[in-house]
XYZ file of N, CA and C in Angstrom:
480
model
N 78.737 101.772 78.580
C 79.555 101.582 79.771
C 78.701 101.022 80.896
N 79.327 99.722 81.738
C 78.562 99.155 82.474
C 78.718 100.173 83.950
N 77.518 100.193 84.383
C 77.001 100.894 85.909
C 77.997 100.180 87.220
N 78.651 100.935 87.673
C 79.818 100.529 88.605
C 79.531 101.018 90.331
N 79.421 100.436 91.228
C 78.856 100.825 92.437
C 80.078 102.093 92.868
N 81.162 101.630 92.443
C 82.583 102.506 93.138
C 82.054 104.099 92.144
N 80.979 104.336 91.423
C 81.206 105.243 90.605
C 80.034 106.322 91.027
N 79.871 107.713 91.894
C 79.195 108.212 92.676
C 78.496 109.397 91.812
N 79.261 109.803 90.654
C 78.478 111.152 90.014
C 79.754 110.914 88.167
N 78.984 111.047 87.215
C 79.591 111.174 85.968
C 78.927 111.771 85.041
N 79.344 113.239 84.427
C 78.668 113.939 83.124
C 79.985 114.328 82.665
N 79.530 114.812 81.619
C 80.325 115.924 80.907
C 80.169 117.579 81.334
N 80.629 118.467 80.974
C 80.797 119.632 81.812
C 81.363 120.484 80.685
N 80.369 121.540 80.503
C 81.102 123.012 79.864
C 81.575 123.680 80.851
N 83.353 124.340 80.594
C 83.535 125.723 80.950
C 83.007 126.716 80.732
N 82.002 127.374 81.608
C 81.737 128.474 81.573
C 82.583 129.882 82.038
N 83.408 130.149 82.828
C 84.028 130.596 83.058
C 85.082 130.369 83.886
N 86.404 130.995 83.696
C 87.757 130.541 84.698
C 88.190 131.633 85.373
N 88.435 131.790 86.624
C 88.658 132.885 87.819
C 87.768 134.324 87.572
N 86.528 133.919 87.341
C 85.545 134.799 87.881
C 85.606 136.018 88.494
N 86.281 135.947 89.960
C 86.378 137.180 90.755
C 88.123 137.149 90.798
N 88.755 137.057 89.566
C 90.126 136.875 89.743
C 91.051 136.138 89.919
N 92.201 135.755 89.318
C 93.158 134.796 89.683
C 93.731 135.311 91.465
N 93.488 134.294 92.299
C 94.044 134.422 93.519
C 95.391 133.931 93.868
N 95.680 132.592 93.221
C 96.866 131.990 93.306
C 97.352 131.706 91.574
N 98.998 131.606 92.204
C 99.196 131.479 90.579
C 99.287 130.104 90.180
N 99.047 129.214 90.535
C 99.414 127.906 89.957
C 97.530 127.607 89.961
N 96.553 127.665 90.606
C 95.022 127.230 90.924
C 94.496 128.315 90.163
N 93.061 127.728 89.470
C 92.242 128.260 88.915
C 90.835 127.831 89.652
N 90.134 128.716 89.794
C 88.475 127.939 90.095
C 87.468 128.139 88.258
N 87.416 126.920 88.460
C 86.146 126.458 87.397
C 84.722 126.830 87.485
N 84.121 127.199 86.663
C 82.813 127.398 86.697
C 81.563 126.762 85.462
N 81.578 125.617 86.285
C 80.759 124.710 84.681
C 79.498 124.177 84.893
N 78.880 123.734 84.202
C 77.723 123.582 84.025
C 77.413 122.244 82.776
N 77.007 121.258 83.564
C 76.791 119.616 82.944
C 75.695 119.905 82.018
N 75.999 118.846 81.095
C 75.190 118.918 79.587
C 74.260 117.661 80.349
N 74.275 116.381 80.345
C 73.448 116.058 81.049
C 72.490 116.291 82.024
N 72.667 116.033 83.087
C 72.037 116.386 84.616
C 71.787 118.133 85.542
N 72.110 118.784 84.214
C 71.924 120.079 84.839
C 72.563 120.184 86.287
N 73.379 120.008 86.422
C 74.322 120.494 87.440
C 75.102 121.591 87.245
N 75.310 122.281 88.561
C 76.508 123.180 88.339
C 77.866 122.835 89.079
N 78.874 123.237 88.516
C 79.957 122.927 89.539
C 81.002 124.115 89.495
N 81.587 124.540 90.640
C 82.725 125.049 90.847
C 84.077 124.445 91.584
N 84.819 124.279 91.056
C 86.575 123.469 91.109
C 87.357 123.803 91.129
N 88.137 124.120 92.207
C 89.490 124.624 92.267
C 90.875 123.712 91.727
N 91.414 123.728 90.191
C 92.169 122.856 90.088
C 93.188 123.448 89.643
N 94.428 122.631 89.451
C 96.270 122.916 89.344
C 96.127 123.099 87.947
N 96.094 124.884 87.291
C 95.903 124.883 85.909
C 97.323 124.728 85.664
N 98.700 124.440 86.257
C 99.844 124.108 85.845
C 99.595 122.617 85.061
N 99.360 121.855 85.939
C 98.885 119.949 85.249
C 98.121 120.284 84.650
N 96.612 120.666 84.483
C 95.634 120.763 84.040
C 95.384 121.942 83.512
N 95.731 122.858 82.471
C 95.090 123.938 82.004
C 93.913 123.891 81.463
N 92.965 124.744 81.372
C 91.816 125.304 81.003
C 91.114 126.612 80.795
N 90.363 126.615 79.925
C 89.662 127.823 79.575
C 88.386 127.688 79.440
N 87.507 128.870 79.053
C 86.344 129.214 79.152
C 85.962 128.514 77.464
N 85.029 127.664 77.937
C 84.623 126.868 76.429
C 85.013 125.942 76.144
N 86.127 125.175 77.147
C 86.619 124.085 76.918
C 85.258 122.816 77.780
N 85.487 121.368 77.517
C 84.719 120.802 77.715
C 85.449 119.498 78.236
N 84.660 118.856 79.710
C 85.575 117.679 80.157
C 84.687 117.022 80.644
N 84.959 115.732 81.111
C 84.212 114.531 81.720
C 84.810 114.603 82.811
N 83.842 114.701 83.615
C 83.946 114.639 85.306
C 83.725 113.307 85.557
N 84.339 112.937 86.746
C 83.862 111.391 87.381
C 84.212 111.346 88.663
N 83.412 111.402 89.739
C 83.561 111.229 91.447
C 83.089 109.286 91.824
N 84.026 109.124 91.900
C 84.299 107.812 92.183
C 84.934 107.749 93.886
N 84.312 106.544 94.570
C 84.213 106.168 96.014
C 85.657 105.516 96.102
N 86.184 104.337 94.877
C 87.258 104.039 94.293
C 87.859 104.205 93.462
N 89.104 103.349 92.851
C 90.037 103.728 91.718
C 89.966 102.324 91.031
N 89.247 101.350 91.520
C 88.879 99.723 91.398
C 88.359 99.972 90.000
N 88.753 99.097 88.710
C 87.801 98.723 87.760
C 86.691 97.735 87.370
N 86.985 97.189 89.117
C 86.130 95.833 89.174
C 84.962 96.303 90.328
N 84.002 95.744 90.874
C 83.225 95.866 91.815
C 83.941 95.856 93.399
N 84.214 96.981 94.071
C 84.868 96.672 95.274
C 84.150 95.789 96.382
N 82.725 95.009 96.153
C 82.751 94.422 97.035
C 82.915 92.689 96.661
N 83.815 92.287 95.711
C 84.036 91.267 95.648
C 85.242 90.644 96.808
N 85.540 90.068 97.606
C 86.365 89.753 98.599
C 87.667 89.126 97.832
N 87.525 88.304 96.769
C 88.509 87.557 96.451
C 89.212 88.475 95.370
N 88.702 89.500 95.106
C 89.431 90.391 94.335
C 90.447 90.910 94.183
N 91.551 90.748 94.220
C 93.172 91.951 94.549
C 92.764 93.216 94.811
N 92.202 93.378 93.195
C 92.455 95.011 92.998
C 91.657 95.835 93.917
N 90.223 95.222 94.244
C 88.760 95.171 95.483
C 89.750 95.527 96.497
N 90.327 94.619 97.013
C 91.065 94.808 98.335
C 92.432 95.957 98.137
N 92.919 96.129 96.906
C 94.092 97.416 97.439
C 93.503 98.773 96.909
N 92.104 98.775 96.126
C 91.578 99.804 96.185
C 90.548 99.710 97.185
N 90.247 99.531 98.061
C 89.161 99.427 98.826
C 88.484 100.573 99.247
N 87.035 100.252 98.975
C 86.389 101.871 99.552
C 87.293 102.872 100.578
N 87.583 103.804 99.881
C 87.642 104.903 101.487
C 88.936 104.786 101.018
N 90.273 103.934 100.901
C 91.022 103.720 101.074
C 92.044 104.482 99.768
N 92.815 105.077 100.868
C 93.482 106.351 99.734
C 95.331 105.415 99.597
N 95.072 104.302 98.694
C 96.483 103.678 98.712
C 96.589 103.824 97.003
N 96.541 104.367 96.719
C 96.894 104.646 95.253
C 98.257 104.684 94.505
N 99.223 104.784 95.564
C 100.391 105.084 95.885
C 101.293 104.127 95.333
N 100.477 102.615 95.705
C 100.953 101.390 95.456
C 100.998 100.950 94.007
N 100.201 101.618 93.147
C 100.085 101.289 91.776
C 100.592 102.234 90.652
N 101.336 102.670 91.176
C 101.720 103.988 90.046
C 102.720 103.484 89.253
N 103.818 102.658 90.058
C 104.545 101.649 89.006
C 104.152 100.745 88.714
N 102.956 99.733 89.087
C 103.219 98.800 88.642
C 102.237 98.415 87.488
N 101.674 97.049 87.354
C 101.526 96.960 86.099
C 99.633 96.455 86.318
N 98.964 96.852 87.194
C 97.901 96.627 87.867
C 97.265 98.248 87.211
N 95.895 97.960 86.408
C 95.295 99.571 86.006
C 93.984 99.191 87.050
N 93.809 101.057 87.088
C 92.829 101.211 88.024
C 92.346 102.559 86.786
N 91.221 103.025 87.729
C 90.275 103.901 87.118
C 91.231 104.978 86.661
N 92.094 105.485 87.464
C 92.703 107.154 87.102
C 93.251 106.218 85.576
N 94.235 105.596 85.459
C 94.441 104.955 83.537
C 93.624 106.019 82.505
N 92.559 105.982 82.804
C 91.977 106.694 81.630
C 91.356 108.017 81.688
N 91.860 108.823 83.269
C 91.903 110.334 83.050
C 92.989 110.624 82.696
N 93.031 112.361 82.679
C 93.917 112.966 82.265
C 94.609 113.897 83.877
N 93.396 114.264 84.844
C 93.636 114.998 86.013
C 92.675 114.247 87.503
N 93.533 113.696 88.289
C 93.226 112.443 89.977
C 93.329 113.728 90.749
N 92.153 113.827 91.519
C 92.622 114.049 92.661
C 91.705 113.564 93.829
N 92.740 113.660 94.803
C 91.901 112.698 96.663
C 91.275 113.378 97.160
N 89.893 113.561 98.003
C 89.684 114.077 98.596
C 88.715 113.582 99.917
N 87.940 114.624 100.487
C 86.594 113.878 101.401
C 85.734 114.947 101.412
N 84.327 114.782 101.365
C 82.830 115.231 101.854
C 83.030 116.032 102.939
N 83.002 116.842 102.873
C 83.189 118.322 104.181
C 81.841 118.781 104.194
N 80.915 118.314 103.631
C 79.783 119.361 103.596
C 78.829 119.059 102.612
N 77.632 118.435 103.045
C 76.331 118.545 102.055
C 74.949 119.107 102.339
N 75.335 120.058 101.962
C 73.394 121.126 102.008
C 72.149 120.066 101.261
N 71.254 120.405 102.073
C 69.904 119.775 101.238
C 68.923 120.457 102.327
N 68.934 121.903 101.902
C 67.748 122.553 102.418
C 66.946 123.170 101.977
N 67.325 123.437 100.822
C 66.389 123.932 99.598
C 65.389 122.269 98.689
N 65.229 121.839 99.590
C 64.242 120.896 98.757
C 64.978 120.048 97.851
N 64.538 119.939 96.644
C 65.021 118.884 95.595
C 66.441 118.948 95.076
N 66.695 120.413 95.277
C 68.207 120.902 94.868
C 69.408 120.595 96.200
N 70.256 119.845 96.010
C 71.133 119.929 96.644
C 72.695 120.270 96.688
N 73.982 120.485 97.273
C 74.968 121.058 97.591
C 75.952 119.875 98.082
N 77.155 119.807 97.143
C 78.577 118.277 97.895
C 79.201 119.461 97.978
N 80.260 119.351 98.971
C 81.507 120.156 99.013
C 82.532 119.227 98.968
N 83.183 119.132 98.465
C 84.642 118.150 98.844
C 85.521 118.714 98.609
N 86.900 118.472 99.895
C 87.960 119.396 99.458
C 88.969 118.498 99.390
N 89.728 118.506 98.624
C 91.238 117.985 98.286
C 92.308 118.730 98.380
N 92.558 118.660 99.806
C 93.813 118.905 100.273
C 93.748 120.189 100.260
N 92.810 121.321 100.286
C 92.623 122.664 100.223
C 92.301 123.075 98.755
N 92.055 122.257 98.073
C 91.747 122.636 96.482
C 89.715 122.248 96.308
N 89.020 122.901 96.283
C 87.684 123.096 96.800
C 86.416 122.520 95.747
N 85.933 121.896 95.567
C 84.928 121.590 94.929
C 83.425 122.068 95.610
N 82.048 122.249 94.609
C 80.843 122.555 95.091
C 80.333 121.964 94.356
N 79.173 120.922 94.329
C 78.795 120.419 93.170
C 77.128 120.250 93.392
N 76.476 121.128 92.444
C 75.036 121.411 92.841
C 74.019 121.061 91.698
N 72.473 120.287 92.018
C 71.761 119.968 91.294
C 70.959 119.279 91.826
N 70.119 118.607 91.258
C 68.977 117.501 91.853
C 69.684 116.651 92.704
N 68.971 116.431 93.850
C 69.338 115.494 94.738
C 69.205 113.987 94.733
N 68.585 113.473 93.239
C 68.446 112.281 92.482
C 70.425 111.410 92.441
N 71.212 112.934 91.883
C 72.479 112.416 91.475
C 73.548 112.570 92.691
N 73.014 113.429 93.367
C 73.904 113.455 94.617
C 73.425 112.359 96.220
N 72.245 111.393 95.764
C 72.400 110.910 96.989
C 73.332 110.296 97.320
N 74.013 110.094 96.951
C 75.324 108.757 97.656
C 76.629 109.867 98.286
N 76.530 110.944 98.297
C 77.061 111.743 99.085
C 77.148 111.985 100.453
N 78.474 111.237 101.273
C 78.084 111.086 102.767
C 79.324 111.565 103.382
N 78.845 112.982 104.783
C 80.227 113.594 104.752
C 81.454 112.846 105.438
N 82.088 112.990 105.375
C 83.086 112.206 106.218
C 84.079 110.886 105.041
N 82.998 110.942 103.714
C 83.799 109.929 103.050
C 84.699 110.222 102.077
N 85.706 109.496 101.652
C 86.371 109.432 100.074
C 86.103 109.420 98.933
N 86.594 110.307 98.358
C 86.158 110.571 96.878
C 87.640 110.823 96.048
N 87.066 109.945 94.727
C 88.425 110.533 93.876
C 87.678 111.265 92.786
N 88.377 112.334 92.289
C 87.718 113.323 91.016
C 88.854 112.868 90.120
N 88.036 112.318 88.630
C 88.880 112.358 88.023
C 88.197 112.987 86.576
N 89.216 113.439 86.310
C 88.909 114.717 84.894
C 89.680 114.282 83.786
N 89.134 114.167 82.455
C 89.494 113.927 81.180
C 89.085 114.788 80.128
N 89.526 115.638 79.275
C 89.525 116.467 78.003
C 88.671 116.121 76.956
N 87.842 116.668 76.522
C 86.921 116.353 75.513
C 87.529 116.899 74.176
């Protein structure tokens, strides 16, 4: 798979455990996984109604800046320009006949950078929340530099 600028963090991910200190809501679960690659950890608050999961199950994570399958900084591009960095218009393509990145997950969601720790040295901390549904995503600060608060992110999740 070719290296994509719109594409900010991608491993695979064991469930390690699902609602930890308890189911709080009934439709949300928080995730507790841990990347086979990059030694990361992550915790995810996602809609186990769309998305169910369990402890031992295994998925491909992908935090993408866009939903573009092309390079968003080409100008003459369509898809460049109606996915454009930052730009949460996703809205526009759900009927039609134009594919973008979500095509080949299984679980999209929008969000923005609320929060990145890097005070412990080499290890660092993303927070991004979508719409009140919470992500933490922790590990070497090699895979998290392109993490900047204030920006757009799409998470998209697929089933192994």
């Amino acid at each position: 798979m070719e290296k994509r600028d719109n594409i900010l963090f991608s491993d695979t991910f064991d469930v390690k455990d699902v609602d930890k200190g308890g189911k709080k809501f009934d439709r949300i679960s928080r995730i507790d996984g841990r990347s086979q690659t990059h030694d990361m950890s992550l915790i995810l608050d996602i809609n186990s109604e769309l998305y169910p999961v369990d402890a031992g199950d295994k998925f491909k994570l992908t935090l993408a800046s866009t939903l573009s399958l092309t390079d968003a900084g080409g100008k003459d591009n369509a898809a460049a320009a109606v996915f454009g960095k930052g730009e949460a218009n996703w809205r526009s393509y759900i009927n039609g006949d134009e594919r973008s990145l979500a095509d080949d997950y299984d679980y999209v969601m929008f969000g923005r950078v609320y929060r990145y720790d890097d005070d412990s040295g080499s290890k660092v901390s993303a927070f991004v929340s979508f719409g009140g549904l919470l992500m933490c995503l922790e590990g070497d600060i090699r895979h998290l530099q392109n993490f900047v608060v204030g920006d757009s992110v799409y998470l998209l999740v697929k089933g192994i």
